[in-house]
Short mmCIF file of C-alpha atoms in Angstrom, two decimals:
data_model
loop_
_atom_site.label_atom_id
_atom_site.label_comp_id
_atom_site.label_asym_id
_atom_site.label_seq_id
_atom_site.Cartn_x
_atom_site.Cartn_y
_atom_site.Cartn_z
CA UNK A 1 32.96 39.40 31.61
CA UNK A 2 35.48 37.53 29.48
CA UNK A 3 36.08 33.78 29.61
CA UNK A 4 37.77 31.19 27.48
CA UNK A 5 34.58 29.11 27.43
CA UNK A 6 31.04 30.13 28.44
CA UNK A 7 28.58 27.27 28.92
CA UNK A 8 24.83 27.90 28.93
CA UNK A 9 23.19 25.18 31.01
CA UNK A 10 24.32 23.41 34.16
CA UNK A 11 23.04 19.95 33.27
CA UNK A 12 25.06 16.77 32.68
CA UNK A 13 26.39 17.94 29.31
CA UNK A 14 27.38 21.46 30.38
CA UNK A 15 29.00 20.39 33.64
CA UNK A 16 30.85 17.48 32.01
CA UNK A 17 32.25 19.91 29.45
CA UNK A 18 33.35 22.32 32.17
CA UNK A 19 34.98 19.57 34.19
CA UNK A 20 36.81 18.18 31.17
CA UNK A 21 38.19 21.61 30.29
CA UNK A 22 39.57 22.08 33.79
CA UNK A 23 40.92 18.52 33.93
CA UNK A 24 42.85 19.06 30.70
CA UNK A 25 44.27 22.37 31.94
CA UNK A 26 45.26 20.90 35.29
CA UNK A 27 47.02 17.96 33.62
CA UNK A 28 48.99 20.35 31.39
CA UNK A 29 49.73 22.93 34.07
CA UNK A 30 47.75 25.53 32.08
CA UNK A 31 44.98 27.97 32.89
CA UNK A 32 41.58 28.06 31.25
CA UNK A 33 38.63 30.14 32.45
CA UNK A 34 35.18 28.54 32.35
CA UNK A 35 31.75 29.86 33.38
CA UNK A 36 28.55 27.82 33.62
CA UNK A 37 25.19 29.61 33.64
CA UNK A 38 22.21 27.73 35.11
CA UNK A 39 18.70 29.22 35.03
CA UNK A 40 17.42 27.14 37.96
CA UNK A 41 17.73 28.50 41.48
CA UNK A 42 20.24 25.71 42.18
CA UNK A 43 22.21 23.31 40.05
CA UNK A 44 20.01 20.28 39.38
CA UNK A 45 16.80 22.15 40.18
CA UNK A 46 15.39 21.75 36.65
CA UNK A 47 16.78 18.27 35.96
CA UNK A 48 14.19 15.56 35.52
CA UNK A 49 14.81 12.09 34.15
CA UNK A 50 13.86 8.46 34.81
CA UNK A 51 16.67 7.59 35.41
CA UNK A 52 18.55 4.41 34.72
CA UNK A 53 22.05 5.66 34.09
CA UNK A 54 24.70 3.99 31.97
CA UNK A 55 27.95 5.03 33.72
CA UNK A 56 29.98 4.77 30.50
CA UNK A 57 30.69 8.49 30.21
CA UNK A 58 31.09 8.96 33.95
CA UNK A 59 33.72 6.22 33.94
CA UNK A 60 35.71 8.31 31.44
CA UNK A 61 35.20 11.61 33.26
CA UNK A 62 35.88 10.31 36.78
CA UNK A 63 37.21 6.73 36.86
CA UNK A 64 37.08 7.02 40.67
CA UNK A 65 33.49 8.26 40.84
CA UNK A 66 32.54 5.68 43.46
CA UNK A 67 35.30 6.85 45.78
CA UNK A 68 34.24 10.45 45.16
CA UNK A 69 30.73 9.64 46.34
CA UNK A 70 28.73 10.03 43.13
CA UNK A 71 25.09 9.31 44.00
CA UNK A 72 24.60 6.32 41.73
CA UNK A 73 23.31 4.35 44.64
CA UNK A 74 21.22 1.45 43.35
CA UNK A 75 22.55 -1.07 40.78
CA UNK A 76 19.93 -2.58 38.48
CA UNK A 77 19.07 -6.04 39.81
CA UNK A 78 16.09 -7.08 37.67
CA UNK A 79 14.74 -6.01 34.27
CA UNK A 80 11.08 -6.44 33.29
CA UNK A 81 9.30 -5.41 30.08
CA UNK A 82 5.50 -5.66 29.93
CA UNK A 83 2.88 -5.28 27.22
CA UNK A 84 -0.21 -3.83 28.89
CA UNK A 85 -3.84 -4.34 27.99
CA UNK A 86 -6.81 -2.66 29.70
CA UNK A 87 -6.85 -5.16 32.57
CA UNK A 88 -3.93 -7.52 32.07
CA UNK A 89 -0.37 -7.76 30.89
CA UNK A 90 2.07 -10.03 29.11
CA UNK A 91 5.73 -10.07 30.08
CA UNK A 92 8.27 -10.22 27.27
CA UNK A 93 11.21 -12.36 28.38
CA UNK A 94 14.34 -10.21 28.44
CA UNK A 95 16.35 -12.72 26.34
CA UNK A 96 14.01 -11.88 23.45
CA UNK A 97 15.05 -8.22 23.58
CA UNK A 98 18.32 -7.12 21.96
CA UNK A 99 21.29 -6.65 24.33
CA UNK A 100 21.21 -2.86 24.04
CA UNK A 101 17.82 -2.84 25.80
CA UNK A 102 19.19 -4.65 28.85
CA UNK A 103 20.34 -2.64 31.87
CA UNK A 104 23.19 -4.79 33.14
CA UNK A 105 25.83 -2.58 34.76
CA UNK A 106 23.52 0.42 34.97
CA UNK A 107 22.30 2.29 38.04
CA UNK A 108 18.96 3.71 39.15
CA UNK A 109 19.45 7.22 40.48
CA UNK A 110 18.16 10.75 40.64
CA UNK A 111 19.74 12.54 37.69
CA UNK A 112 19.07 15.81 39.50
CA UNK A 113 21.26 14.65 42.39
CA UNK A 114 23.94 13.35 40.03
CA UNK A 115 23.93 16.81 38.43
CA UNK A 116 24.28 18.49 41.82
CA UNK A 117 27.29 16.25 42.47
CA UNK A 118 28.80 17.16 39.09
CA UNK A 119 28.34 20.82 40.02
CA UNK A 120 30.34 20.27 43.21
CA UNK A 121 33.12 18.58 41.25
CA UNK A 122 33.18 21.42 38.73
CA UNK A 123 33.45 24.10 41.40
CA UNK A 124 36.23 22.18 43.15
CA UNK A 125 38.20 22.35 39.89
CA UNK A 126 37.72 26.11 39.65
CA UNK A 127 34.75 26.36 37.31
CA UNK A 128 32.64 29.46 37.99
CA UNK A 129 29.07 28.14 38.32
CA UNK A 130 26.27 30.71 38.41
CA UNK A 131 22.83 29.32 39.35
CA UNK A 132 19.80 31.56 39.00
CA UNK A 133 21.32 33.18 35.91
CA UNK A 134 19.10 32.72 32.88
CA UNK A 135 20.78 33.39 29.53
CA UNK A 136 18.16 35.36 27.65
CA UNK A 137 19.91 36.55 24.48
CA UNK A 138 22.76 35.66 22.14
CA UNK A 139 25.48 38.27 21.71
CA UNK A 140 26.29 38.22 17.99
CA UNK A 141 29.06 39.63 15.92
CA UNK A 142 26.49 40.83 13.45
CA UNK A 143 28.61 41.06 10.30
CA UNK A 144 29.83 37.45 10.57
CA UNK A 145 27.16 35.71 12.65
CA UNK A 146 29.76 34.64 15.18
CA UNK A 147 28.41 33.97 18.65
CA UNK A 148 30.47 36.18 20.96
CA UNK A 149 28.61 35.35 24.17
CA UNK A 150 25.26 35.64 25.91
CA UNK A 151 23.30 38.10 28.03
CA UNK A 152 22.41 36.70 31.45
CA UNK A 153 20.97 37.84 34.75
CA UNK A 154 18.30 40.31 33.64
CA UNK A 155 16.04 40.92 36.66
CA UNK A 156 13.32 43.35 37.69
CA UNK A 157 11.27 43.83 34.51
CA UNK A 158 7.54 44.14 35.20
CA UNK A 159 4.76 42.50 33.21
CA UNK A 160 4.51 45.59 31.01
CA UNK A 161 8.20 45.42 30.10
CA UNK A 162 9.19 48.35 32.30
CA UNK A 163 12.05 48.39 34.86
CA UNK A 164 11.07 48.10 38.52
CA UNK A 165 12.96 49.32 41.58
CA UNK A 166 14.77 45.95 41.59
CA UNK A 167 15.87 46.19 37.96
CA UNK A 168 19.22 44.68 37.01
CA UNK A 169 20.15 45.00 33.33
CA UNK A 170 22.09 41.77 33.16
CA UNK A 171 25.64 41.27 31.98
CA UNK A 172 27.30 40.09 28.81
CA UNK A 173 29.49 37.04 29.21
CA UNK A 174 31.86 36.70 26.28
CA UNK A 175 33.75 33.53 25.44
CA UNK A 176 36.30 32.48 22.91
CA UNK A 177 33.80 29.65 22.54
CA UNK A 178 30.20 29.37 23.75
CA UNK A 179 28.63 25.99 24.44
CA UNK A 180 24.85 25.75 24.27
CA UNK A 181 23.71 23.10 26.74
CA UNK A 182 20.19 24.35 27.50
CA UNK A 183 18.51 20.97 27.15
CA UNK A 184 15.53 20.17 24.96
CA UNK A 185 14.19 22.92 22.67
CA UNK A 186 16.26 25.69 24.22
CA UNK A 187 15.46 29.22 23.11
CA UNK A 188 19.07 30.17 22.30
CA UNK A 189 19.66 26.91 20.46
CA UNK A 190 16.58 27.54 18.31
CA UNK A 191 17.92 30.97 17.36
CA UNK A 192 21.41 29.71 16.52
CA UNK A 193 20.19 26.65 14.60
CA UNK A 194 17.92 28.88 12.53
CA UNK A 195 20.48 31.60 11.80
CA UNK A 196 23.21 29.18 10.75
CA UNK A 197 21.01 26.58 9.07
CA UNK A 198 22.39 23.84 11.29
CA UNK A 199 19.40 21.55 10.64
CA UNK A 200 19.67 21.79 6.85
CA UNK A 201 19.53 18.36 5.26
CA UNK A 202 18.42 16.72 8.51
CA UNK A 203 15.11 15.15 9.47
CA UNK A 204 12.86 17.30 11.65
CA UNK A 205 13.61 16.83 15.33
CA UNK A 206 11.05 14.62 17.07
CA UNK A 207 9.97 14.83 20.69
CA UNK A 208 8.11 13.12 23.48
CA UNK A 209 6.72 14.44 26.72
CA UNK A 210 7.87 12.64 29.83
CA UNK A 211 5.83 12.95 33.03
CA UNK A 212 7.30 11.69 36.26
CA UNK A 213 6.31 11.24 39.89
CA UNK A 214 8.44 10.22 42.83
CA UNK A 215 6.75 8.04 45.44
CA UNK A 216 7.86 6.72 48.79
CA UNK A 217 6.39 3.31 49.53
CA UNK A 218 6.22 0.93 52.52
CA UNK A 219 9.42 -1.00 53.19
CA UNK A 220 7.74 -4.36 52.63
CA UNK A 221 6.88 -3.35 49.05
CA UNK A 222 10.26 -1.90 48.17
CA UNK A 223 12.38 -3.91 45.72
CA UNK A 224 15.64 -1.95 45.22
CA UNK A 225 17.08 -2.44 41.76
CA UNK A 226 13.82 -3.36 39.99
CA UNK A 227 13.41 -1.81 36.54
CA UNK A 228 10.01 -2.20 34.86
CA UNK A 229 9.15 -0.77 31.45
CA UNK A 230 5.82 -1.06 29.67
CA UNK A 231 4.21 -0.25 26.36
CA UNK A 232 0.59 -0.47 25.22
CA UNK A 233 -2.42 0.56 27.32
CA UNK A 234 -3.69 3.22 27.88
CA UNK A 235 -2.33 4.46 24.54
CA UNK A 236 -3.82 3.15 21.31
CA UNK A 237 -1.94 1.34 18.56
CA UNK A 238 -0.99 4.52 16.71
CA UNK A 239 -0.07 6.68 19.69
CA UNK A 240 3.49 5.92 20.67
CA UNK A 241 4.81 5.90 24.20
CA UNK A 242 5.43 3.80 27.26
CA UNK A 243 6.31 3.88 30.92
CA UNK A 244 9.09 3.35 33.42
CA UNK A 245 9.00 2.29 37.05
CA UNK A 246 12.18 2.08 39.13
CA UNK A 247 12.73 1.09 42.78
CA UNK A 248 15.75 2.78 44.37
CA UNK A 249 17.09 4.79 47.28
CA UNK A 250 15.13 5.45 50.47
CA UNK A 251 12.02 3.38 49.63
CA UNK A 252 11.60 5.46 46.45
CA UNK A 253 9.71 4.49 43.33
CA UNK A 254 10.27 6.68 40.29
CA UNK A 255 7.31 6.26 37.97
CA UNK A 256 6.92 7.97 34.65
CA UNK A 257 4.98 7.98 31.41
CA UNK A 258 6.17 9.09 27.97
CA UNK A 259 3.92 10.06 25.06
CA UNK A 260 5.50 10.63 21.67
CA UNK A 261 4.38 14.08 20.55
CA UNK A 262 3.59 13.02 17.00
CA UNK A 263 0.17 11.83 18.20
CA UNK A 264 -2.74 12.78 15.95
CA UNK A 265 -5.71 13.16 18.30
CA UNK A 266 -5.91 16.71 19.71
CA UNK A 267 -8.29 15.48 22.43
CA UNK A 268 -5.49 13.46 24.04
CA UNK A 269 -4.08 14.64 27.37
CA UNK A 270 -0.67 13.08 28.23
CA UNK A 271 -1.13 14.06 31.89
CA UNK A 272 -4.48 12.28 32.16
CA UNK A 273 -3.17 9.23 30.31
CA UNK A 274 -0.44 9.04 32.94
CA UNK A 275 -2.92 9.32 35.80
CA UNK A 276 -5.18 6.54 34.56
CA UNK A 277 -2.16 4.36 33.69
CA UNK A 278 -1.29 4.20 37.39
CA UNK A 279 -4.53 2.33 38.07
CA UNK A 280 -3.43 -0.65 36.00
CA UNK A 281 -2.94 -3.65 38.32
CA UNK A 282 0.67 -4.15 37.14
CA UNK A 283 1.44 -0.59 38.24
CA UNK A 284 -0.89 0.06 41.16
CA UNK A 285 0.58 -2.82 43.18
CA UNK A 286 3.86 -0.90 43.42
CA UNK A 287 2.25 2.35 44.63
CA UNK A 288 -0.66 1.40 46.90
CA UNK A 289 0.02 2.45 50.47
CA UNK A 290 2.70 4.89 49.33
CA UNK A 291 2.92 8.68 49.24
CA UNK A 292 3.49 10.83 46.17
CA UNK A 293 6.19 13.35 47.04
CA UNK A 294 7.16 15.05 43.78
CA UNK A 295 5.95 15.62 40.22
CA UNK A 296 7.42 17.07 37.05
CA UNK A 297 7.38 16.99 33.26
CA UNK A 298 9.93 17.47 30.53
CA UNK A 299 10.12 17.22 26.75
CA UNK A 300 12.49 14.59 25.39
CA UNK A 301 14.40 14.70 22.09
CA UNK A 302 13.54 11.55 20.14
CA UNK A 303 14.65 12.23 16.56
CA UNK A 304 17.90 10.34 17.00
CA UNK A 305 20.76 10.02 14.54
CA UNK A 306 19.02 11.51 11.48
CA UNK A 307 17.79 14.57 13.39
CA UNK A 308 21.07 15.62 15.04
CA UNK A 309 21.92 19.06 13.59
CA UNK A 310 25.36 20.26 12.63
CA UNK A 311 27.08 20.63 16.00
CA UNK A 312 29.48 23.53 15.48
CA UNK A 313 28.84 27.14 14.52
CA UNK A 314 31.07 30.22 14.42
CA UNK A 315 32.04 30.76 18.05
CA UNK A 316 30.62 27.67 19.67
CA UNK A 317 28.89 24.31 19.74
CA UNK A 318 25.66 22.49 20.60
CA UNK A 319 26.05 19.79 23.25
CA UNK A 320 23.71 17.40 25.05
CA UNK A 321 19.97 17.64 24.46
CA UNK A 322 20.36 20.99 22.74
CA UNK A 323 21.34 18.79 19.80
CA UNK A 324 19.43 15.64 20.79
CA UNK A 325 21.34 12.45 21.60
CA UNK A 326 18.66 10.39 23.37
CA UNK A 327 18.66 6.69 22.49
CA UNK A 328 14.91 5.99 22.39
CA UNK A 329 14.95 2.15 22.57
CA UNK A 330 17.41 2.29 25.49
CA UNK A 331 15.37 5.04 27.20
CA UNK A 332 18.66 6.77 28.01
CA UNK A 333 20.47 9.92 27.04
CA UNK A 334 22.49 11.32 29.96
CA UNK A 335 25.58 9.26 29.09
CA UNK A 336 25.49 10.57 25.53
CA UNK A 337 24.92 14.13 26.74
CA UNK A 338 27.95 13.90 29.03
CA UNK A 339 30.15 12.41 26.32
CA UNK A 340 29.28 15.12 23.77
CA UNK A 341 30.12 17.76 26.38
CA UNK A 342 33.50 16.10 26.87
CA UNK A 343 34.14 15.89 23.11
CA UNK A 344 33.35 19.58 22.66
CA UNK A 345 35.56 20.42 25.63
CA UNK A 346 38.52 18.59 24.11
CA UNK A 347 38.07 20.48 20.84
CA UNK A 348 37.76 23.85 22.57
CA UNK A 349 40.70 23.22 24.90
CA UNK A 350 43.01 22.37 22.00
CA UNK A 351 41.77 25.40 20.05
CA UNK A 352 42.33 27.82 22.96
CA UNK A 353 45.82 26.46 23.57
CA UNK A 354 46.55 26.95 19.87
CA UNK A 355 45.56 30.62 20.14
CA UNK A 356 42.27 30.27 18.28
CA UNK A 357 39.02 32.00 19.17
CA UNK A 358 35.56 32.43 17.67
CA UNK A 359 35.96 30.02 14.77
CA UNK A 360 34.13 26.75 14.17
CA UNK A 361 35.13 23.76 16.25
CA UNK A 362 35.04 21.37 13.31
CA UNK A 363 37.13 18.95 15.36
CA UNK A 364 34.14 18.42 17.66
CA UNK A 365 31.90 17.41 14.75
CA UNK A 366 34.55 14.99 13.51
CA UNK A 367 35.05 13.54 16.98
CA UNK A 368 31.31 13.00 17.42
CA UNK A 369 31.04 11.17 14.10
CA UNK A 370 33.79 8.75 15.23
CA UNK A 371 32.49 8.38 18.79
CA UNK A 372 30.52 5.66 20.51
CA UNK A 373 27.65 8.16 20.76
CA UNK A 374 27.20 8.27 16.98
CA UNK A 375 27.69 4.50 16.73
CA UNK A 376 25.02 3.89 19.36
CA UNK A 377 22.52 6.26 17.75
CA UNK A 378 23.16 4.90 14.27
CA UNK A 379 22.39 1.37 15.45
CA UNK A 380 18.87 2.36 16.60
CA UNK A 381 18.16 5.09 14.05
CA UNK A 382 15.19 3.27 12.46
CA UNK A 383 13.38 2.29 15.66
CA UNK A 384 11.40 5.49 16.07
CA UNK A 385 10.46 5.82 12.34
CA UNK A 386 9.19 2.20 12.35
CA UNK A 387 6.85 3.04 15.25
CA UNK A 388 5.61 6.17 13.48
CA UNK A 389 5.05 4.31 10.20
CA UNK A 390 3.62 0.97 11.34
CA UNK A 391 2.28 1.52 14.85
CA UNK A 392 3.23 0.02 18.20
CA UNK A 393 2.86 -3.71 17.48
CA UNK A 394 4.22 -4.08 13.95
CA UNK A 395 6.58 -1.11 14.22
CA UNK A 396 7.94 -2.39 17.52
CA UNK A 397 8.48 -5.89 16.12
CA UNK A 398 10.25 -4.62 13.01
CA UNK A 399 12.38 -2.32 15.14
CA UNK A 400 13.43 -5.21 17.38
CA UNK A 401 14.34 -7.30 14.34
CA UNK A 402 16.44 -4.41 12.97
CA UNK A 403 18.29 -4.04 16.29
CA UNK A 404 18.80 -7.82 16.61
CA UNK A 405 20.29 -7.85 13.10
CA UNK A 406 22.86 -5.21 14.03
CA UNK A 407 23.61 -6.96 17.33
CA UNK A 408 24.19 -10.37 15.75
CA UNK A 409 26.00 -9.36 12.57
CA UNK A 410 27.77 -6.27 13.93
CA UNK A 411 26.58 -4.25 10.93
CA UNK A 412 23.62 -1.91 10.56
CA UNK A 413 20.82 -2.37 8.05
CA UNK A 414 21.72 -0.36 4.93
CA UNK A 415 18.71 1.98 4.98
CA UNK A 416 17.93 5.02 7.09
CA UNK A 417 14.29 6.00 7.42
CA UNK A 418 13.55 9.70 7.67
CA UNK A 419 11.18 11.59 9.91
CA UNK A 420 8.83 13.28 7.48
CA UNK A 421 7.15 16.05 9.48
CA UNK A 422 7.22 17.90 12.76
CA UNK A 423 5.19 16.84 15.77
CA UNK A 424 3.09 19.99 15.43
CA UNK A 425 2.18 19.05 11.86
CA UNK A 426 1.10 15.58 13.02
CA UNK A 427 -1.90 17.01 14.90
CA UNK A 428 -5.14 16.39 13.04
CA UNK A 429 -8.40 18.36 13.24
CA UNK A 430 -10.62 17.55 16.21
CA UNK A 431 -13.45 16.54 13.90
CA UNK A 432 -11.48 13.44 12.85
CA UNK A 433 -11.28 12.06 16.39
CA UNK A 434 -13.64 11.13 19.19
CA UNK A 435 -13.31 13.00 22.45
CA UNK A 436 -11.63 11.11 25.27
CA UNK A 437 -13.44 10.81 28.59
CA UNK A 438 -10.89 10.63 31.39
CA UNK A 439 -11.84 9.33 34.84
CA UNK A 440 -11.74 11.71 37.76
CA UNK A 441 -8.63 11.35 39.94
CA UNK A 442 -9.15 9.45 43.17
CA UNK A 443 -6.56 11.39 45.21
CA UNK A 444 -4.79 8.14 46.08
CA UNK A 445 -3.18 6.93 42.87
CA UNK A 446 -4.30 9.66 40.47
CA UNK A 447 -4.34 13.43 40.92
CA UNK A 448 -5.23 16.69 39.19
CA UNK A 449 -2.82 19.05 37.47
CA UNK A 450 -2.79 21.85 40.01
CA UNK A 451 -2.04 19.64 43.01
CA UNK A 452 0.71 18.07 40.92
CA UNK A 453 2.26 21.43 40.01
CA UNK A 454 2.20 22.34 43.71
CA UNK A 455 4.58 19.48 44.59
CA UNK A 456 6.93 20.42 41.72
CA UNK A 457 7.85 23.52 43.81
CA UNK A 458 7.24 25.72 40.77
CA UNK A 459 7.38 29.46 41.25
CA UNK A 460 7.90 32.55 39.11
CA UNK A 461 8.08 36.17 40.16
CA UNK A 462 4.54 37.31 39.43
CA UNK A 463 5.35 40.77 38.10
CA UNK A 464 7.76 39.60 35.39
CA UNK A 465 6.61 39.48 31.75
CA UNK A 466 5.00 36.20 30.72
CA UNK A 467 7.74 34.04 29.21
CA UNK A 468 5.20 32.25 27.01
CA UNK A 469 4.66 34.44 23.96
CA UNK A 470 1.95 34.34 21.29
CA UNK A 471 3.10 35.38 17.83
CA UNK A 472 -0.52 36.21 16.99
CA UNK A 473 -2.78 36.52 20.07
CA UNK A 474 -5.90 35.85 17.97
CA UNK A 475 -4.88 32.37 16.79
CA UNK A 476 -5.85 30.32 19.89
CA UNK A 477 -9.52 31.33 19.63
CA UNK A 478 -9.75 32.14 15.91
CA UNK A 479 -7.91 29.06 14.58
CA UNK A 480 -6.96 26.49 17.20
CA UNK A 481 -10.27 26.37 19.08
CA UNK A 482 -12.60 25.66 16.11
CA UNK A 483 -10.15 23.43 14.25
CA UNK A 484 -8.33 21.54 17.02
CA UNK A 485 -10.35 22.22 20.18
CA UNK A 486 -7.38 24.31 21.38
CA UNK A 487 -5.17 21.37 22.39
CA UNK A 488 -2.88 23.53 24.57
CA UNK A 489 -5.47 22.94 27.32
CA UNK A 490 -4.63 19.26 27.15
CA UNK A 491 -1.02 18.76 26.08
CA UNK A 492 0.30 21.15 28.74
CA UNK A 493 1.00 19.06 31.88
CA UNK A 494 0.76 22.03 34.25
CA UNK A 495 -2.55 23.79 33.58
CA UNK A 496 -0.86 26.80 31.99
CA UNK A 497 -3.39 27.22 29.17
CA UNK A 498 -7.15 27.64 29.55
CA UNK A 499 -10.08 28.62 27.37
CA UNK A 500 -12.51 30.63 29.50
CA UNK A 501 -16.12 31.46 28.61
CA UNK A 502 -18.81 33.87 29.72
CA UNK A 503 -21.25 32.89 32.47
CA UNK A 504 -23.33 30.76 30.10
CA UNK A 505 -20.28 28.54 29.56
CA UNK A 506 -20.53 28.81 25.77
CA UNK A 507 -20.08 32.36 24.51
CA UNK A 508 -17.22 34.82 24.38
CA UNK A 509 -14.28 32.40 24.63
CA UNK A 510 -10.92 33.83 25.59
CA UNK A 511 -7.48 32.28 25.91
CA UNK A 512 -5.68 32.57 29.24
CA UNK A 513 -2.03 31.83 29.98
CA UNK A 514 -1.15 31.00 33.60
CA UNK A 515 2.61 31.36 33.16
CA UNK A 516 3.13 31.01 36.92
CA UNK A 517 2.36 27.28 36.59
CA UNK A 518 4.93 26.55 33.87
CA UNK A 519 7.29 23.66 34.68
CA UNK A 520 9.51 24.49 31.67
CA UNK A 521 8.72 21.30 29.77
CA UNK A 522 8.58 23.19 26.40
CA UNK A 523 5.77 20.98 25.07
CA UNK A 524 3.73 24.02 23.98
CA UNK A 525 6.61 25.31 21.85
CA UNK A 526 6.78 21.90 20.16
CA UNK A 527 3.18 20.69 19.81
CA UNK A 528 1.10 23.81 19.12
CA UNK A 529 -0.38 22.98 15.68
CA UNK A 530 -0.18 26.61 14.57
CA UNK A 531 3.36 27.05 15.94
CA UNK A 532 2.12 30.25 17.54
CA UNK A 533 3.49 29.72 21.07
CA UNK A 534 7.12 30.61 21.71
CA UNK A 535 8.76 29.52 24.97
CA UNK A 536 11.31 32.07 26.14
CA UNK A 537 13.57 32.10 29.18
CA UNK A 538 11.93 33.55 32.29
CA UNK A 539 13.78 35.42 35.00
CA UNK A 540 16.55 33.33 36.54
CA UNK A 541 15.66 31.20 39.54
CA UNK A 542 12.07 30.65 38.40
CA UNK A 543 10.34 27.43 37.45
CA UNK A 544 10.35 24.10 39.25
CA UNK A 545 12.82 22.95 41.89
CA UNK A 546 12.95 19.20 41.73
CA UNK A 547 14.17 17.28 44.78
CA UNK A 548 15.53 13.78 44.09
CA UNK A 549 14.11 13.79 40.56
#
């Protein structure tokens, strides 16, 4: 199937790009064909974010978004930022925080529902949106390395790699340009970045894992528009992270916990840190008497300005979190993802109208470098490295001073700190760290992994091949278990990885992968200290299906 532009990923970036392409064509009285491939069973099904949304990009895409019914339903009314200790907290007055960390003019919403709305707008403009169609392979022009398109919609392969009675071989979708908008750590993006050396000269990309629950609480406790962020307990001084808690919608509280994946201690479990965090008095008071209705997890790109790869390649472009435009101090990225999709769309539209195809969209790279996205990321580029270098207290204070300097003087500090190693390489041997004893969940505020995965609505066809691949199947037991305690058991937020023993509980260890549980967070692909786990795209329609997340 031939298109002018093929977009892999129906998230905010991919759909904004598709919409912009059609808007430009409609304004000029031209035709342009656009296809969007989304691996979730429905558009928005795999989208998970806090989310406090800056409508800056949406204002550009649809100035009349309120009249169109975009589900940005709850304006931010109150900002709070807390430093947590084991039993108490200290509130940092918002005037002490730089303006960019304030949420004036922003909205609390479900990014999944905003994405569903964007999908409706795209289809109304004539975009062909294909949910349940996982793009599994790049179609290359081998002699040049040009990306011609992708293979999507392969179904009916059994766990042994053989066709079943329901086998469908998939189709090739070719585009004059192909946009990769898979989100964080996408499998096609990894392949393209590697082949074309797009990360050459850049800092390694950095990541966090974000875990989120959606609660519905009694009306008397609901405070629509409240935004509360925290840092500190239960994480130690040299383990970065923090939390969010937002009141919005139909008595909803969105609560989440982020752990930066450059943590050193392989005994740490981000999921269990999240569960015990909810027992802190400053958090529990918002949830007690409520009902947990959904759960999910997702990796977050945190490298920022110095980790953004080259954005164009022969035949296409990286947009949104496939490249990594999250502003870590602002705890926001969807506005930047949308804007980069729009910038790439403008470049591709002009190229197609000029009769071009398959070349590099260098205009997109130039537009990004002049955009408010690059300006915003450049302003905060040292915040994450300061935390990594100096720890939460000193690093946070120095980062705030750096951001205040740029806010007051309208110029950035003249230095750019680099990220020095990957998150996988940050993991230290288990012998250097004490084991962590996590409390048992009480079933009221805290829960276990399997009951959490159940309410993420995760499902995969059981007979398909496992989409989590081991480069060397011996490494988990031969290397990772004795050296690191096999941390996949702990960093995975869905109980995918287990080390099982014989009846005596000590001998004959073996590594088990429960791929059915996978919520597609990609943490294993990022954090495995041996870089032996490769996350690949499962059959389309599988994975979580997040409602109101």
